[in-house]
Tab-separated table of C-alpha atoms and ligand atoms in Angstrom:
chain	number	residue	atom	x	y	z
A	1080	UNK	CA	-13.725	-20.602	10.014
A	1081	UNK	CA	-12.332	-17.086	9.653
A	1082	UNK	CA	-10.073	-16.403	6.672
A	1083	UNK	CA	-6.485	-17.341	7.514
A	1084	UNK	CA	-4.080	-15.134	5.572
A	1085	UNK	CA	-0.368	-15.215	4.829
A	1086	UNK	CA	0.372	-11.721	3.509
A	1087	UNK	CA	3.755	-10.861	2.043
A	1088	UNK	CA	4.845	-7.246	2.373
A	1089	UNK	CA	7.732	-6.707	-0.013
A	1090	UNK	CA	8.074	-3.034	1.004
A	1091	UNK	CA	10.576	-1.206	-1.273
A	1092	UNK	CA	12.568	-4.329	-2.106
A	1093	UNK	CA	13.390	-6.384	-5.220
A	1094	UNK	CA	13.661	-5.394	-8.855
A	1095	UNK	CA	10.839	-6.304	-11.218
A	1096	UNK	CA	12.788	-9.339	-12.414
A	1097	UNK	CA	13.553	-10.484	-8.872
A	1098	UNK	CA	9.889	-10.089	-8.010
A	1099	UNK	CA	8.850	-12.228	-10.973
A	1100	UNK	CA	11.356	-14.884	-10.003
A	1101	UNK	CA	10.190	-14.939	-6.397
A	1102	UNK	CA	6.539	-15.312	-7.372
A	1103	UNK	CA	7.389	-18.031	-9.893
A	1104	UNK	CA	9.278	-20.010	-7.262
A	1105	UNK	CA	6.426	-19.754	-4.774
A	1106	UNK	CA	3.771	-20.636	-7.340
A	1107	UNK	CA	5.789	-23.612	-8.570
A	1108	UNK	CA	5.166	-25.209	-5.181
A	1109	UNK	CA	1.480	-25.473	-6.075
A	1110	UNK	CA	0.411	-25.151	-2.474
A	1111	UNK	CA	-3.290	-25.813	-2.521
A	1112	UNK	CA	-5.095	-23.489	-0.186
A	1113	UNK	CA	-8.314	-24.347	1.609
A	1114	UNK	CA	-11.497	-22.287	1.233
A	1115	UNK	CA	-10.548	-20.417	4.416
A	1116	UNK	CA	-6.921	-19.732	3.433
A	1117	UNK	CA	-5.387	-16.921	1.382
A	1118	UNK	CA	-1.894	-16.023	0.232
A	1119	UNK	CA	-1.651	-12.296	-0.462
A	1120	UNK	CA	1.276	-10.427	-2.001
A	1121	UNK	CA	1.653	-6.724	-1.236
A	1122	UNK	CA	4.053	-5.629	-3.945
A	1123	UNK	CA	5.357	-2.203	-5.054
A	1124	UNK	CA	2.995	-0.251	-7.347
A	1125	UNK	CA	4.949	-0.862	-10.599
A	1126	UNK	CA	4.685	-4.637	-10.045
A	1127	UNK	CA	0.952	-4.857	-9.306
A	1128	UNK	CA	-0.158	-5.832	-12.812
A	1129	UNK	CA	2.615	-8.393	-13.174
A	1130	UNK	CA	1.774	-9.991	-9.817
A	1131	UNK	CA	-1.942	-9.871	-10.535
A	1132	UNK	CA	-1.399	-11.599	-13.850
A	1133	UNK	CA	0.689	-14.364	-12.308
A	1134	UNK	CA	-1.698	-14.912	-9.404
A	1135	UNK	CA	-5.038	-14.450	-11.112
A	1136	UNK	CA	-5.603	-18.054	-12.151
A	1137	UNK	CA	-4.618	-19.404	-8.721
A	1138	UNK	CA	-7.352	-20.101	-6.246
A	1139	UNK	CA	-7.061	-17.992	-3.090
A	1140	UNK	CA	-3.924	-16.162	-4.168
A	1141	UNK	CA	-4.288	-12.393	-4.437
A	1142	UNK	CA	-2.373	-9.187	-5.025
A	1143	UNK	CA	-2.297	-6.234	-2.679
A	1144	UNK	CA	-1.080	-2.660	-2.864
A	1145	UNK	CA	1.003	-1.335	0.023
A	1146	UNK	CA	-0.852	1.961	0.306
A	1147	UNK	CA	-3.214	4.361	-1.446
A	1148	UNK	CA	-3.880	8.066	-1.032
A	1149	UNK	CA	-6.643	9.733	0.969
A	1150	UNK	CA	-8.086	11.678	-1.970
A	1151	UNK	CA	-10.239	10.379	-4.793
A	1152	UNK	CA	-8.288	11.911	-7.681
A	1153	UNK	CA	-6.603	15.116	-8.751
A	1154	UNK	CA	-3.378	17.084	-8.578
A	1155	UNK	CA	-1.456	14.873	-6.154
A	1156	UNK	CA	1.726	14.078	-8.045
A	1157	UNK	CA	3.190	10.720	-7.163
A	1158	UNK	CA	0.136	9.378	-5.354
A	1159	UNK	CA	-2.090	6.411	-6.253
A	1160	UNK	CA	-5.838	6.262	-5.642
A	1161	UNK	CA	-8.068	3.392	-4.565
A	1162	UNK	CA	-9.988	3.807	-7.809
A	1163	UNK	CA	-6.786	3.244	-9.800
A	1164	UNK	CA	-6.179	0.032	-7.859
A	1165	UNK	CA	-9.711	-1.097	-8.560
A	1166	UNK	CA	-9.257	-0.380	-12.259
A	1167	UNK	CA	-6.500	-3.011	-12.414
A	1168	UNK	CA	-8.494	-5.465	-10.270
A	1169	UNK	CA	-6.434	-5.248	-7.089
A	1170	UNK	CA	-8.346	-6.837	-4.199
A	1171	UNK	CA	-6.333	-5.793	-1.134
A	1172	UNK	CA	-4.511	-2.710	0.104
A	1173	UNK	CA	-2.276	-2.467	3.171
A	1174	UNK	CA	-3.060	0.741	5.064
A	1175	UNK	CA	-1.446	2.413	8.049
A	1176	UNK	CA	1.745	0.397	8.134
A	1177	UNK	CA	3.921	1.806	10.900
A	1178	UNK	CA	6.524	2.875	8.331
A	1179	UNK	CA	3.853	4.959	6.561
A	1180	UNK	CA	2.723	6.412	9.864
A	1181	UNK	CA	6.258	7.265	10.934
A	1182	UNK	CA	7.994	8.406	7.730
A	1183	UNK	CA	5.014	9.806	5.846
A	1184	UNK	CA	3.055	11.101	8.820
A	1185	UNK	CA	-0.178	9.272	8.048
A	1186	UNK	CA	-2.627	10.022	10.816
A	1187	UNK	CA	-5.521	7.942	12.114
A	1188	UNK	CA	-7.860	10.457	10.417
A	1189	UNK	CA	-6.152	10.199	7.025
A	1190	UNK	CA	-6.234	6.418	7.368
A	1191	UNK	CA	-9.963	6.494	8.078
A	1192	UNK	CA	-10.410	8.219	4.700
A	1193	UNK	CA	-8.149	5.729	2.937
A	1194	UNK	CA	-10.105	2.817	4.441
A	1195	UNK	CA	-13.350	4.382	3.218
A	1196	UNK	CA	-11.989	4.910	-0.298
A	1197	UNK	CA	-10.837	1.276	-0.431
A	1198	UNK	CA	-14.214	0.011	0.753
A	1199	UNK	CA	-15.999	2.254	-1.763
A	1200	UNK	CA	-13.916	0.616	-4.477
A	1201	UNK	CA	-14.420	-2.961	-3.299
A	1202	UNK	CA	-10.848	-3.287	-2.009
A	1203	UNK	CA	-10.170	-5.069	1.290
A	1204	UNK	CA	-8.023	-2.893	3.539
A	1205	UNK	CA	-5.358	-4.672	5.595
A	1206	UNK	CA	-5.339	-2.125	8.382
A	1207	UNK	CA	-2.165	-2.055	10.476
A	1208	UNK	CA	-2.008	-1.051	14.112
A	1209	UNK	CA	0.553	-1.484	16.849
A	1210	UNK	CA	2.539	0.227	19.543
A	1211	UNK	CA	6.136	1.422	19.923
A	1212	UNK	CA	8.532	-0.089	22.420
A	1213	UNK	CA	8.206	2.850	24.815
A	1214	UNK	CA	4.431	2.417	24.902
A	1215	UNK	CA	4.795	-1.314	25.587
A	1216	UNK	CA	7.341	-0.622	28.318
A	1217	UNK	CA	4.826	1.392	30.294
A	1218	UNK	CA	2.081	-1.168	29.623
A	1219	UNK	CA	-0.086	1.253	27.614
A	1220	UNK	CA	-0.300	-0.861	24.439
A	1221	UNK	CA	-3.943	-1.901	24.697
A	1222	UNK	CA	-5.243	1.649	25.012
A	1223	UNK	CA	-2.925	2.831	22.242
A	1224	UNK	CA	-4.144	0.227	19.746
A	1225	UNK	CA	-7.735	0.845	20.808
A	1226	UNK	CA	-7.353	4.542	19.925
A	1227	UNK	CA	-5.922	3.650	16.505
A	1228	UNK	CA	-8.918	1.426	15.799
A	1229	UNK	CA	-11.419	3.875	17.243
A	1230	UNK	CA	-10.154	6.833	15.225
A	1231	UNK	CA	-9.723	4.993	11.936
A	1232	UNK	CA	-12.334	2.240	11.908
A	1233	UNK	CA	-15.009	2.317	14.544
A	1234	UNK	CA	-17.296	4.783	12.762
A	1235	UNK	CA	-17.916	2.250	9.991
A	1236	UNK	CA	-21.085	0.198	9.872
A	1237	UNK	CA	-20.994	-3.411	11.001
A	1238	UNK	CA	-21.337	-4.487	7.375
A	1239	UNK	CA	-18.231	-2.493	6.473
A	1240	UNK	CA	-16.137	-3.438	9.490
A	1241	UNK	CA	-16.569	-7.096	8.572
A	1242	UNK	CA	-14.838	-6.393	5.245
A	1243	UNK	CA	-11.634	-5.164	6.916
A	1244	UNK	CA	-8.591	-7.262	7.793
A	1245	UNK	CA	-6.620	-6.042	10.804
A	1246	UNK	CA	-2.871	-6.574	11.195
A	1247	UNK	CA	-1.423	-6.135	14.659
A	1248	UNK	CA	2.226	-5.198	14.254
A	1249	UNK	CA	4.094	-4.162	17.388
A	1250	UNK	CA	6.648	-1.692	16.023
A	1251	UNK	CA	9.387	-3.036	18.270
A	1252	UNK	CA	9.082	-6.391	16.501
A	1253	UNK	CA	9.214	-5.141	12.894
A	1254	UNK	CA	12.436	-5.971	11.120
A	1255	UNK	CA	14.209	-6.400	14.443
A	1256	UNK	CA	14.180	-10.177	14.677
A	1257	UNK	CA	12.444	-9.639	18.000
A	1258	UNK	CA	9.086	-11.405	17.685
A	1259	UNK	CA	6.281	-10.898	20.144
A	1260	UNK	CA	5.852	-14.041	22.187
A	1261	UNK	CA	2.900	-16.212	21.310
A	1262	UNK	CA	1.312	-15.042	24.565
A	1263	UNK	CA	1.847	-11.337	23.771
A	1264	UNK	CA	0.370	-11.770	20.288
A	1265	UNK	CA	-2.597	-13.788	21.499
A	1266	UNK	CA	-3.274	-11.321	24.323
A	1267	UNK	CA	-3.439	-8.315	21.977
A	1268	UNK	CA	-5.425	-10.170	19.324
A	1269	UNK	CA	-7.968	-11.265	21.927
A	1270	UNK	CA	-8.131	-7.672	23.171
A	1271	UNK	CA	-8.750	-6.343	19.650
A	1272	UNK	CA	-11.501	-8.910	19.165
A	1273	UNK	CA	-13.040	-7.989	22.504
A	1274	UNK	CA	-13.204	-4.282	21.680
A	1275	UNK	CA	-14.765	-5.041	18.299
A	1276	UNK	CA	-17.332	-7.209	20.089
A	1277	UNK	CA	-18.038	-4.372	22.511
A	1278	UNK	CA	-18.404	-1.776	19.771
A	1279	UNK	CA	-20.310	-4.028	17.317
A	1280	UNK	CA	-21.156	-7.581	18.395
A	1281	UNK	CA	-19.535	-10.946	18.951
A	1282	UNK	CA	-20.471	-12.199	15.484
A	1283	UNK	CA	-18.662	-9.318	13.827
A	1284	UNK	CA	-15.647	-9.769	16.110
A	1285	UNK	CA	-15.512	-13.485	15.349
A	1286	UNK	CA	-15.637	-12.917	11.602
A	1287	UNK	CA	-12.709	-10.474	11.294
A	1288	UNK	CA	-9.270	-11.831	10.452
A	1289	UNK	CA	-6.532	-10.418	12.673
A	1290	UNK	CA	-3.010	-10.995	11.377
A	1291	UNK	CA	0.168	-10.748	13.398
A	1292	UNK	CA	3.187	-8.939	11.944
A	1293	UNK	CA	6.700	-8.386	13.235
A	1294	UNK	CA	9.535	-10.823	12.510
A	1295	UNK	CA	7.310	-13.695	11.442
A	1296	UNK	CA	9.737	-16.311	10.158
A	1297	UNK	CA	9.596	-19.808	8.704
A	1298	UNK	CA	10.508	-21.227	12.095
A	1299	UNK	CA	8.024	-19.354	14.288
A	1300	UNK	CA	4.982	-19.000	12.001
A	1301	UNK	CA	3.352	-22.274	12.972
A	1302	UNK	CA	3.531	-21.487	16.671
A	1303	UNK	CA	2.271	-17.915	16.248
A	1304	UNK	CA	-0.580	-18.955	13.931
A	1305	UNK	CA	-1.650	-21.712	16.327
A	1306	UNK	CA	-3.019	-19.115	18.763
A	1307	UNK	CA	-6.813	-19.038	18.625
A	1308	UNK	CA	-7.039	-15.327	17.751
A	1309	UNK	CA	-4.096	-15.136	15.339
A	1310	UNK	CA	-5.382	-15.610	11.790
A	1311	UNK	CA	-2.103	-15.561	9.900
A	1312	UNK	CA	0.620	-12.986	9.401
A	1313	UNK	CA	1.824	-9.894	7.589
A	1314	UNK	CA	5.385	-10.752	6.713
A	1315	UNK	CA	8.201	-8.444	5.632
A	1316	UNK	CA	11.751	-9.822	5.522
A	1317	UNK	CA	10.835	-13.501	5.348
A	1318	UNK	CA	8.458	-12.884	2.438
A	1319	UNK	CA	11.442	-12.040	0.213
A	1320	UNK	CA	12.835	-15.575	0.386
A	1321	UNK	CA	10.786	-18.154	-1.523
A	1322	UNK	CA	11.465	-21.104	0.790
A	1323	UNK	CA	10.645	-19.042	3.877
A	1324	UNK	CA	7.381	-17.650	2.589
A	1325	UNK	CA	6.370	-21.081	1.290
A	1326	UNK	CA	6.853	-22.435	4.821
A	1327	UNK	CA	4.821	-19.527	6.204
A	1328	UNK	CA	1.926	-20.202	3.797
A	1329	UNK	CA	2.051	-23.852	4.829
A	1330	UNK	CA	1.902	-22.835	8.489
A	1331	UNK	CA	-1.607	-21.372	8.088
A	1332	UNK	CA	-4.323	-23.044	10.115
B	541	PGA	P1	9.143	-8.000	9.245
B	541	PGA	O1	8.123	-6.877	8.753
B	541	PGA	O2	8.476	-9.330	9.007
B	541	PGA	O3	10.368	-7.819	8.421
B	541	PGA	O4	9.373	-7.759	10.715
B	541	PGA	C1	6.755	-7.004	8.982
B	541	PGA	C2	6.033	-5.799	8.438
B	541	PGA	O5	6.555	-4.686	8.541
B	541	PGA	O6	4.925	-5.930	7.888
């Protein structure tokens, strides 16, 4: 079975102490995860070591960064490199979140470089894609997402593409309380898998985890994750509340 992943995206929320408390509460539940299940916590940079330390002894729990820069090293004040993440044993990095694309102007080309730098450093990218409401309204979402994948990912070898996790996050569903319907999520996930199969092969397409993101909550996670092509979720708001994220981890297939 493909890896099923509940990924928390804390964004720029919580103090260090609140973050510690949240992780402690979640870990106290002792949710035992199957071989094919992962709980991943994408925390702010200053909390990475703390989260890594708390999660490191726990089977199938992992820490993620929320971004890294598209240069190896150098005079880029305020930026963090993939190599730095590797040096503190971080296993995942979210890339191309729609907030990064919108507010920090990250392009598909820059993201391609970030993905490469993560892969070079043994870090699994959680690559985000997804359309705006206006694109969905004219029915152009499939082509839009396809271009994002083509320009950022589809030049990688099959071996490399298999190492990437994809998160489909329709922008109109992020932080709005407006979730994609199970049918809309399944339809896009199946489409993403089909284009990977076309570009690579069915085996590669079947092995890649595709997460859904956008107002995943404790009360809709089970239904969303039950779709055959939805392999878990990337969760913002609901990942900040212990009981909610616990329920979301438990909702994994
Ligand atoms: P949300 O955010 O769950 O608050 O909609 C999801 C995300 O941006 O990853």
